[in-house]
Amino acid sequence: MPDFKNPQQEPGAERRLLLVFVLTFVVLLIFQPLLKKYLPGSPAAPPQNQAAPAQAAPASTAPVASAPAAPPVVRTSTVTKQAAAETETVIENDLYRITFTNRGAQVKSWILKKFDNEAQNGLLDLVNPIAAQKYGYPLSLWTYDEALRNRLNSVLYVTSNEGHLSAPASVTFEYSDPEVVVRKTFRFDHTYVLNVETSVVYKGGDVFAAPAWPSGFGDEVTPASYAAARIDYHNDASTERSTLIFPSYISRLPVKSVSSGNTIHGPFEWAGTGDQYFTAIFIPDDPRAATLVTLRNSLEVPQKPGANETTKVDVLGAAVGNLHGPTTERMYVGPKELAVLEAVQVPTIKNDNPDLRGIVDFGRLEIIARPLFLWLKWTYTHIVHNWGWAIVLQTLIIAIALLPLRITQMKSMLKMQRVAPQIKAVQEKYKKYSLRDPRKAAMNEEVSAIYKKEGVNPAGGCLPLLIQMPFLFAYYSMLRDALDLRHAHWLWVHDLSARDPYFVLPILMVVSMVAMQRMTPQAGMDPSQQRMMMWMMPLMMGFIFFNLAAGLNLYYAETNLIQMAQQSIMNRTSLGREMREMLEKRARKKEK
């Protein structure tokens, strides 16, 4: 792999310096004859025993006298500091158990005690063993010089503490030889946050060696889970703003938008990588000095857990540090749990989002999705204590709250049916004129007059649907990244964040949509078109939701069932009977 370009080396500097030397030499050659012709010759050299002028003595002797007294400062080590054997250090608290190795002073295992991994049949280890072995372990150092990078991450460091430590605790790793001096210090408390301090001096100068999380996460076991990875950062100066997180912007780079080795300059309040449910975020002490390097590498993984067939996926990583010297920062490694992220304070530049809440992606409809999630969590905590039943209860309340919109929609459809013959007569009257004919304006005036006389709003049937759509998309965004639904059980479903194992909910959603199409009067639609839409739309939705999370399928299937009950009741009212009779009468006329 070729070395990555170092932004500390300004492009073209060497060429410009060489050009300066060449031009200076040319000027001296040109002016040499003129100097000899018009200037007097140099005075004869004084005899060897003649004393030099007093003023010249300090100038000529100063360099000789000062050279040994003030040599250039070169920060190298004359003493080699290196461990004799590989050892491990374990840091543990109630939330995690981290295992360091002094080979590279990096993490071999990062186990979260409150989360399980069904693929590993145990607790979740955030270190991706296959990707880390190939592309680097967490808290390794990333430099633009690949040879130096491999060296820093393979030597044996001297460790301040070995064995098993309980947080709060700290551990320091040191290494030095005649060329390089490295120091890495990590401090831990009772939270998911740790303090990171690193410094690397190479051949007498500070080099950019950023702490990195280079190789994805341990819960990425399928191609879809790798595809959910991304780079997240909060940077008010960025021009790559992609998602509005009220009241500021969060940049989210999906897999296909990440270039390996790309340098993104700060300021950063925070930056790092994450997947659907977990994240590794760096929080620089000095946001204005922070630099982010994005990492992307390929990996062959099974198409399904346990399958022999493999497919190529992309593994994302990130390194964040100070481009011009030692790095001091904090790091959050853990779940994308909203309450936990809101408790992590970060330095701000514009006093917006003083915590990590922006890491949870509620989508562009966050203003609706976030309150829906907080409501759902309150329902789970205080009422039903099961996420599946909490979704059922919340969906029921939402459907009841939107019932007035459905009634308004049905009234609007009925009024449109009543005036449909008059509108059609007007259209027949002017159909011989082209759309550009000025007389078409008279047709629009007559149609508007009919609508006004009968009290019809042409958009009345669509407006309720437009009001409902934001809630549907917000609910989708909320359940898509809700960590709380991960491995949450409900009846036959063992994981509400995964697909229904028996596809009961997607099938129920399709069947209920077909039934809804049959029950709902379709104003103004041709019977043949109505029959086609009756099957096309449900089958298309079933195809889309076939592999989506069971929690989403539960929401949509229940919504359809509730609307079926509502429509059944509405069809028995005088309004519903009038509409159905009108549609049946019109259908009989068309058959004749």
XYZ file of C-alpha atoms in Angstrom:
592
model
C 0.000 0.000 0.000
C 1.537 3.372 -0.956
C 2.102 6.042 1.648
C -0.692 8.565 2.069
C -0.028 12.177 1.312
C 0.944 14.221 4.359
C -0.846 17.591 4.473
C 2.026 18.965 6.591
C 4.203 18.900 3.459
C 3.040 21.826 1.338
C 2.911 20.768 -2.344
C 5.442 22.527 -4.614
C 7.648 23.864 -1.807
C 10.750 22.076 -3.063
C 10.271 23.313 -6.632
C 9.839 26.906 -5.492
C 12.987 26.750 -3.343
C 15.015 25.356 -6.259
C 13.688 28.124 -8.522
C 14.836 30.759 -6.017
C 18.369 29.335 -6.012
C 18.526 29.225 -9.827
C 17.304 32.828 -10.213
C 19.795 34.043 -7.598
C 22.649 32.315 -9.407
C 21.610 33.830 -12.755
C 21.440 37.342 -11.248
C 24.949 36.944 -9.803
C 26.333 35.849 -13.190
C 24.726 38.792 -14.978
C 25.964 41.416 -12.529
C 29.487 39.989 -12.086
C 31.050 41.950 -15.038
C 29.365 45.154 -13.918
C 30.685 44.745 -10.399
C 34.247 44.280 -11.682
C 34.008 47.315 -14.033
C 32.439 49.949 -11.788
C 33.430 48.931 -8.250
C 36.967 49.234 -6.813
C 38.995 46.108 -6.282
C 39.071 44.352 -2.958
C 41.712 45.534 -0.472
C 44.780 43.391 -0.033
C 44.668 40.842 2.636
C 46.349 41.926 5.851
C 49.566 40.250 6.963
C 49.128 37.206 9.131
C 50.527 38.981 12.191
C 48.261 42.014 11.716
C 45.347 42.191 14.080
C 41.876 42.336 12.617
C 39.617 45.270 13.402
C 37.964 45.044 16.785
C 34.475 45.145 15.332
C 35.125 42.207 13.036
C 36.381 39.911 15.742
C 33.021 39.089 17.341
C 31.342 38.520 13.979
C 33.993 36.097 12.774
C 34.461 34.245 16.043
C 30.827 34.051 17.198
C 29.801 31.081 15.069
C 32.842 29.108 16.138
C 32.306 29.832 19.782
C 28.524 29.224 19.738
C 28.460 26.067 17.659
C 29.399 23.617 20.423
C 27.514 25.551 23.091
C 24.052 25.618 21.395
C 23.577 22.645 19.060
C 20.254 22.144 17.272
C 17.594 20.615 19.525
C 16.964 17.068 18.376
C 14.494 15.147 20.576
C 15.763 11.631 20.210
C 16.430 8.981 22.779
C 19.835 7.492 23.378
C 18.224 4.814 25.551
C 16.113 2.057 24.055
C 12.935 1.360 26.007
C 11.270 -1.850 24.902
C 9.555 -4.745 26.692
C 11.128 -8.178 26.586
C 7.880 -10.120 26.108
C 4.241 -9.591 25.176
C 1.913 -8.964 28.121
C -1.742 -8.037 28.646
C -3.526 -5.468 30.782
C -7.250 -5.727 31.533
C -9.343 -2.662 32.488
C -12.826 -3.400 33.825
C -15.842 -1.598 35.203
C -19.579 -2.343 35.290
C -19.974 -1.489 31.595
C -17.013 -3.065 29.804
C -13.907 -5.231 29.994
C -11.027 -3.999 27.830
C -7.948 -6.133 27.158
C -4.790 -4.313 26.055
C -1.690 -5.914 24.618
C 1.670 -4.191 24.896
C 2.416 -5.232 21.303
C 1.494 -1.993 19.642
C -0.162 -0.737 22.846
C -3.572 -1.481 21.371
C -6.831 -3.215 22.302
C -7.373 -6.922 21.591
C -10.856 -7.135 23.107
C -13.530 -4.582 24.066
C -16.446 -6.429 25.638
C -19.669 -4.595 26.527
C -21.231 -6.335 29.501
C -24.811 -5.141 28.897
C -25.065 -6.353 25.298
C -25.015 -9.836 23.875
C -23.994 -11.127 20.470
C -26.046 -14.051 19.252
C -23.481 -14.835 16.551
C -20.776 -15.171 19.222
C -23.079 -16.871 21.776
C -21.939 -14.527 24.504
C -21.304 -10.908 25.381
C -20.649 -8.478 22.558
C -16.995 -7.827 21.707
C -16.735 -4.561 19.791
C -13.426 -5.606 18.243
C -13.987 -7.158 14.837
C -11.456 -10.031 15.015
C -11.104 -10.675 11.269
C -10.911 -7.047 10.168
C -8.720 -5.957 13.101
C -6.132 -8.637 12.421
C -5.871 -7.417 8.839
C -6.243 -3.636 9.167
C -5.459 -2.755 12.780
C -6.810 -2.943 16.317
C -8.563 -0.185 18.278
C -6.347 2.562 19.730
C -3.526 1.759 17.354
C -1.743 4.772 15.864
C -2.270 5.916 12.280
C 0.428 7.851 10.399
C 0.839 8.863 6.779
C 4.099 6.893 6.644
C 3.037 3.256 6.281
C 6.422 1.884 7.407
C 6.342 4.011 10.555
C 2.698 3.068 11.123
C 3.475 -0.648 11.011
C 6.445 -0.111 13.297
C 4.486 1.806 15.941
C 1.783 -0.867 16.008
C 4.053 -3.913 16.233
C 6.816 -3.080 18.730
C 6.634 -4.163 22.383
C 5.862 -1.250 24.692
C 6.819 -0.960 28.333
C 3.611 -0.933 30.389
C 3.069 0.992 33.619
C 0.479 -1.516 34.847
C -0.051 -5.144 33.977
C -2.636 -7.690 35.003
C -6.202 -6.832 36.001
C -7.237 -3.258 36.905
C -10.602 -1.935 38.071
C -11.720 1.515 36.975
C -11.003 4.256 37.817
C -7.535 3.405 36.570
C -4.872 4.471 34.079
C -2.249 2.718 32.012
C 0.749 4.153 30.151
C 2.680 2.526 27.310
C 6.156 3.769 26.348
C 8.637 2.866 23.659
C 11.856 4.493 22.459
C 14.869 3.789 20.272
C 17.453 6.070 18.592
C 14.830 7.216 16.007
C 11.435 7.237 17.657
C 9.959 8.039 21.073
C 6.327 7.045 21.730
C 4.070 7.528 24.729
C 0.401 6.504 25.036
C -1.672 7.082 28.179
C -5.278 5.928 28.753
C -7.459 6.832 31.746
C -10.758 5.150 32.594
C -13.671 5.914 34.908
C -17.116 4.374 35.495
C -18.607 5.531 32.150
C -18.124 4.619 28.490
C -15.713 7.562 28.144
C -11.915 7.275 28.399
C -9.131 9.847 28.175
C -6.474 9.387 25.504
C -3.047 11.073 25.328
C -0.536 10.160 22.632
C 2.730 11.612 21.359
C 5.229 10.390 18.757
C 8.614 11.998 18.091
C 10.351 10.653 15.003
C 13.900 11.714 14.110
C 13.661 14.689 16.407
C 10.281 16.081 15.310
C 6.624 15.616 16.216
C 4.685 13.584 13.667
C 0.973 13.139 13.159
C 0.127 9.816 14.791
C -3.585 9.792 15.539
C -5.377 7.269 17.766
C -7.580 5.158 15.511
C -10.540 2.821 15.441
C -9.625 1.286 12.080
C -11.640 -1.896 11.545
C -15.367 -1.698 12.130
C -17.208 -3.372 15.001
C -17.759 -6.855 16.316
C -21.521 -6.838 15.742
C -20.946 -6.582 11.972
C -21.459 -10.184 10.870
C -23.564 -9.820 7.700
C -23.087 -7.716 4.542
C -26.063 -5.570 5.580
C -24.463 -4.748 8.944
C -21.234 -3.672 7.215
C -23.264 -1.515 4.836
C -24.797 0.315 7.827
C -21.380 1.657 8.862
C -20.520 5.325 8.362
C -18.320 8.212 9.432
C -19.981 10.810 11.678
C -18.638 14.200 12.672
C -19.885 17.509 13.970
C -18.064 20.284 12.162
C -19.723 23.685 11.751
C -17.063 24.714 9.242
C -17.713 21.739 6.974
C -19.202 22.120 3.507
C -20.251 18.449 3.445
C -23.299 18.954 5.604
C -25.705 16.155 4.881
C -28.190 15.904 7.732
C -29.898 18.686 9.652
C -29.843 17.937 13.377
C -31.748 20.792 14.933
C -30.293 23.312 15.575
C -27.027 22.403 13.774
C -25.594 20.102 11.151
C -24.105 16.638 11.513
C -22.087 15.270 8.605
C -22.724 11.596 7.916
C -20.600 9.844 5.328
C -21.987 6.445 4.269
C -19.694 3.671 3.088
C -19.668 4.699 -0.586
C -18.767 8.310 0.276
C -15.675 7.429 2.327
C -12.211 7.562 0.742
C -9.462 5.655 2.519
C -6.757 7.952 3.849
C -8.756 11.110 3.163
C -7.909 13.960 5.528
C -10.752 16.185 6.762
C -9.634 19.233 8.713
C -11.455 20.555 11.756
C -12.634 22.134 13.840
C -14.431 19.083 15.217
C -16.468 18.927 18.403
C -16.476 15.162 17.844
C -15.719 12.725 15.036
C -15.464 8.981 14.550
C -17.090 5.916 13.088
C -20.125 3.818 13.936
C -22.632 1.304 12.657
C -26.336 0.834 13.253
C -26.169 0.500 17.043
C -22.622 1.214 18.298
C -20.054 3.951 17.859
C -16.444 4.939 18.558
C -16.291 8.732 18.770
C -13.265 10.922 19.476
C -13.825 14.167 21.419
C -10.772 16.457 21.004
C -9.829 18.720 23.896
C -9.014 21.406 21.306
C -11.630 21.178 18.517
C -9.814 23.704 16.321
C -6.625 21.614 16.155
C -8.363 18.316 15.364
C -7.950 16.405 12.115
C -9.963 13.397 10.926
C -8.600 10.675 8.644
C -11.216 8.360 7.138
C -10.324 4.702 6.552
C -11.970 2.233 4.195
C -10.784 -1.282 3.358
C -12.319 -4.355 1.747
C -12.977 -7.712 3.373
C -14.394 -11.074 2.304
C -17.199 -12.239 4.617
C -19.841 -15.012 4.428
C -23.040 -13.985 2.671
C -24.911 -15.395 5.681
C -23.595 -16.491 9.089
C -22.189 -19.995 8.682
C -22.450 -19.996 4.868
C -19.581 -21.044 2.617
C -20.314 -18.441 -0.063
C -18.535 -15.146 0.539
C -18.987 -11.600 -0.669
C -16.846 -8.482 -0.539
C -17.764 -5.731 1.945
C -16.205 -2.433 2.998
C -14.858 -1.928 6.512
C -14.831 1.649 7.817
C -12.547 3.211 10.371
C -11.430 6.618 11.606
C -8.399 8.265 13.180
C -8.624 11.622 14.949
C -5.724 13.632 16.360
C -3.706 16.837 16.394
C -1.950 17.323 13.073
C 0.892 19.400 14.563
C 1.784 17.720 17.837
C 0.717 15.447 20.703
C -2.956 14.469 20.867
C -5.139 14.908 23.932
C -8.758 13.856 23.637
C -11.558 11.816 25.112
C -13.214 8.874 23.444
C -16.716 7.423 23.718
C -16.957 3.747 22.831
C -20.332 2.164 23.389
C -23.996 2.012 22.424
C -25.977 4.656 20.569
C -28.261 4.983 23.539
C -29.835 8.426 23.625
C -29.859 8.924 27.402
C -26.208 7.837 27.696
C -25.051 10.058 24.823
C -26.834 13.095 26.223
C -24.821 12.714 29.447
C -21.479 13.080 27.620
C -20.504 16.738 27.525
C -18.389 17.999 24.629
C -16.601 21.313 24.012
C -18.599 23.488 21.654
C -17.675 26.223 19.221
C -21.088 27.825 18.704
C -22.813 26.611 21.884
C -24.975 24.119 20.010
C -25.391 20.443 20.856
C -23.117 20.364 23.934
C -23.372 16.562 24.029
C -23.335 13.516 21.734
C -27.077 13.261 21.030
C -26.498 14.009 17.336
C -24.892 10.591 16.865
C -28.341 8.977 16.974
C -29.738 9.426 13.486
C -33.461 10.182 13.594
C -33.356 11.350 9.989
C -34.578 14.617 8.533
C -37.834 14.352 10.488
C -36.070 14.351 13.847
C -38.467 16.979 15.157
C -41.180 14.285 15.007
C -39.126 11.099 15.394
C -37.347 12.049 18.626
C -40.566 12.784 20.588
C -42.064 9.539 19.207
C -39.083 7.585 20.516
C -39.173 9.272 23.936
C -42.892 8.501 24.128
C -42.297 4.870 23.134
C -39.568 4.499 25.749
C -41.809 6.049 28.407
C -44.544 3.558 27.478
C -42.065 0.683 27.807
C -40.707 1.950 31.136
C -43.958 2.839 32.875
C -46.759 0.758 31.315
C -46.078 -2.515 29.483
C -42.345 -3.399 29.978
C -42.189 -5.022 26.552
C -41.074 -3.194 23.416
C -43.444 -5.103 21.149
C -46.517 -4.295 23.219
C -45.260 -0.706 23.602
C -45.299 -0.404 19.786
C -48.800 -1.903 19.683
C -50.107 0.585 22.238
C -48.431 3.590 20.635
C -49.656 2.608 17.157
C -53.227 2.325 18.475
C -53.072 5.824 19.962
C -51.596 7.304 16.767
C -54.283 5.653 14.607
C -57.063 6.979 16.848
C -55.517 10.470 16.816
C -55.455 10.438 12.993
C -59.081 9.221 12.700
C -60.499 12.759 12.182
C -58.225 13.094 9.147
C -59.655 9.897 7.647
C -63.194 11.151 8.200
C -62.290 14.464 6.550
C -60.765 12.556 3.648
C -63.895 10.461 3.171
C -66.156 13.528 3.241
C -64.006 15.204 0.634
C -64.144 12.099 -1.583
C -67.948 12.017 -1.312
C -68.264 15.657 -2.332
C -65.956 15.045 -5.285
C -68.200 12.174 -6.373
C -71.270 14.383 -6.204
C -69.820 17.040 -8.501
C -67.999 14.580 -10.782
C -70.810 14.554 -13.457
C -70.844 18.379 -13.625
C -67.045 18.529 -13.895
C -67.086 15.909 -16.640
C -69.729 17.868 -18.601
C -67.593 21.015 -18.471
C -64.518 19.069 -19.604
C -66.460 17.574 -22.538
C -67.573 21.050 -23.523
C -63.982 22.294 -23.870
C -62.151 19.110 -24.888
C -61.946 20.226 -28.564
C -59.650 23.084 -27.575
C -55.905 22.563 -27.067
C -54.205 23.240 -23.782
C -52.663 26.431 -25.164
C -55.994 27.776 -26.334
C -57.045 30.831 -24.266
C -60.580 29.398 -24.051
C -59.228 26.705 -21.727
C -59.052 29.385 -19.043
C -62.844 29.649 -19.230
C -63.096 25.917 -18.476
C -60.962 26.348 -15.352
C -63.165 29.222 -14.233
C -66.326 27.121 -14.633
C -64.785 24.205 -12.720
C -63.684 26.535 -9.906
C -67.184 27.996 -9.753
C -68.684 24.497 -9.333
C -66.210 23.657 -6.569
C -67.011 26.909 -4.782
C -70.761 26.439 -5.095
C -70.704 22.883 -3.734
C -68.065 23.631 -1.060
C -65.525 21.199 -2.480
C -61.778 21.409 -1.859
C -59.962 19.424 -4.594
C -57.000 18.896 -2.286
C -59.190 17.787 0.607
C -58.727 14.098 -0.179
C -54.938 14.340 -0.436
C -54.250 16.710 2.445
C -54.954 14.166 5.231
C -52.609 11.702 3.527
C -49.886 14.356 3.327
C -50.286 15.032 7.037
C -49.976 11.329 7.856
C -46.869 10.727 5.733
C -44.381 12.561 8.022
C -45.521 10.391 10.918
C -44.975 7.234 8.855
C -41.463 8.244 7.800
C -40.597 9.469 11.299
C -41.686 6.161 12.795
C -39.571 4.345 10.243
C -36.508 6.464 11.133
C -37.127 6.020 14.838
C -37.357 2.225 14.750
C -34.529 1.834 12.223
C -31.777 2.900 14.660
C -33.476 2.299 18.002
C -30.885 0.386 20.022
C -33.528 -0.585 22.571
C -35.252 -2.851 20.028
C -32.037 -4.818 19.415
C -32.741 -8.421 20.542
C -36.086 -7.309 22.035
C -38.610 -10.204 22.173
C -42.319 -10.118 21.351
C -44.459 -13.267 21.017
C -42.823 -15.386 18.263
C -40.367 -12.605 17.290
C -36.981 -12.953 18.994
C -35.511 -9.675 17.723
C -37.707 -6.711 16.825
C -34.748 -5.043 15.083
C -34.365 -8.013 12.682
C -36.787 -9.467 10.159
C -39.706 -11.626 11.236
C -38.310 -15.207 11.280
C -41.597 -16.655 9.938
C -42.632 -13.598 7.838
C -45.999 -13.480 9.601
C -46.010 -9.690 9.941
C -45.085 -8.903 6.292
C -47.762 -11.335 5.043
C -50.300 -9.855 7.440
C -49.432 -6.387 6.164
C -49.998 -7.424 2.513
C -53.311 -9.173 3.266
C -54.575 -6.240 5.316
C -53.663 -3.794 2.532
C -55.627 -5.847 -0.026
C -58.599 -5.921 2.331
C -58.325 -2.169 2.860
C -58.354 -1.577 -0.904
C -61.559 -3.594 -1.225
C -63.256 -1.847 1.669
C -62.324 1.738 0.790
C -64.368 3.514 -1.932
C -62.023 4.832 -4.627
C -63.545 8.064 -5.842
C -62.991 8.873 -9.492
C -60.989 5.718 -10.286
C -61.824 3.391 -13.169
C -62.843 -0.124 -11.941
C -60.092 -1.806 -13.985
C -57.497 0.551 -12.514
C -58.900 -0.061 -9.065
C -58.504 -3.832 -9.448
C -54.925 -3.397 -10.629
C -54.010 -1.092 -7.727
C -55.688 -3.480 -5.304
C -52.882 -6.007 -5.906
C -49.993 -3.927 -7.211
C -49.560 -1.648 -4.197
C -49.793 -4.359 -1.477
C -47.389 -6.671 -3.325
C -44.914 -3.842 -3.853
C -45.052 -2.892 -0.163
C -44.679 -6.538 0.813
C -41.541 -6.796 -1.314
C -40.080 -3.693 0.322
C -40.890 -4.761 3.897
C -40.065 -8.449 3.463
C -36.617 -8.140 5.082
C -37.147 -5.018 7.174
C -37.250 -5.000 10.953
C -40.106 -6.838 12.621
C -40.846 -3.733 14.698
C -41.571 -1.744 11.529
C -43.740 -4.515 10.109
C -45.629 -4.659 13.389
C -46.330 -0.936 13.203
C -47.590 -0.979 9.582
C -49.571 -4.209 9.915
C -51.331 -2.980 13.045
C -52.018 0.379 11.412
C -53.735 -1.397 8.522
C -55.809 -3.564 10.867
C -56.945 -0.527 12.855
C -57.830 1.348 9.660
C -59.801 -1.686 8.474
C -61.865 -1.547 11.645
C -62.338 2.201 11.252
C -63.320 1.842 7.588
C -65.783 -0.927 8.406
C -67.543 1.344 10.899
C -67.473 4.310 8.537
C -68.974 2.244 5.709
C -72.025 1.639 7.914
C -72.670 5.336 8.489
C -74.994 7.388 6.283
C -71.942 9.015 4.708
C -70.395 5.662 3.831
C -73.647 4.177 2.490
C -74.247 7.207 0.284
C -70.772 6.970 -1.225
C -70.950 3.243 -1.909
C -74.400 3.551 -3.521
C -73.150 6.340 -5.742
C -70.126 4.342 -6.858
C -72.200 1.201 -7.510
C -74.707 3.190 -9.545
C -71.950 4.711 -11.642
C -70.324 1.302 -12.172
C -73.658 -0.117 -13.475
C -73.957 2.745 -15.960
C -70.479 2.032 -17.324
C -71.289 -1.654 -17.768
C -74.337 -0.758 -19.890
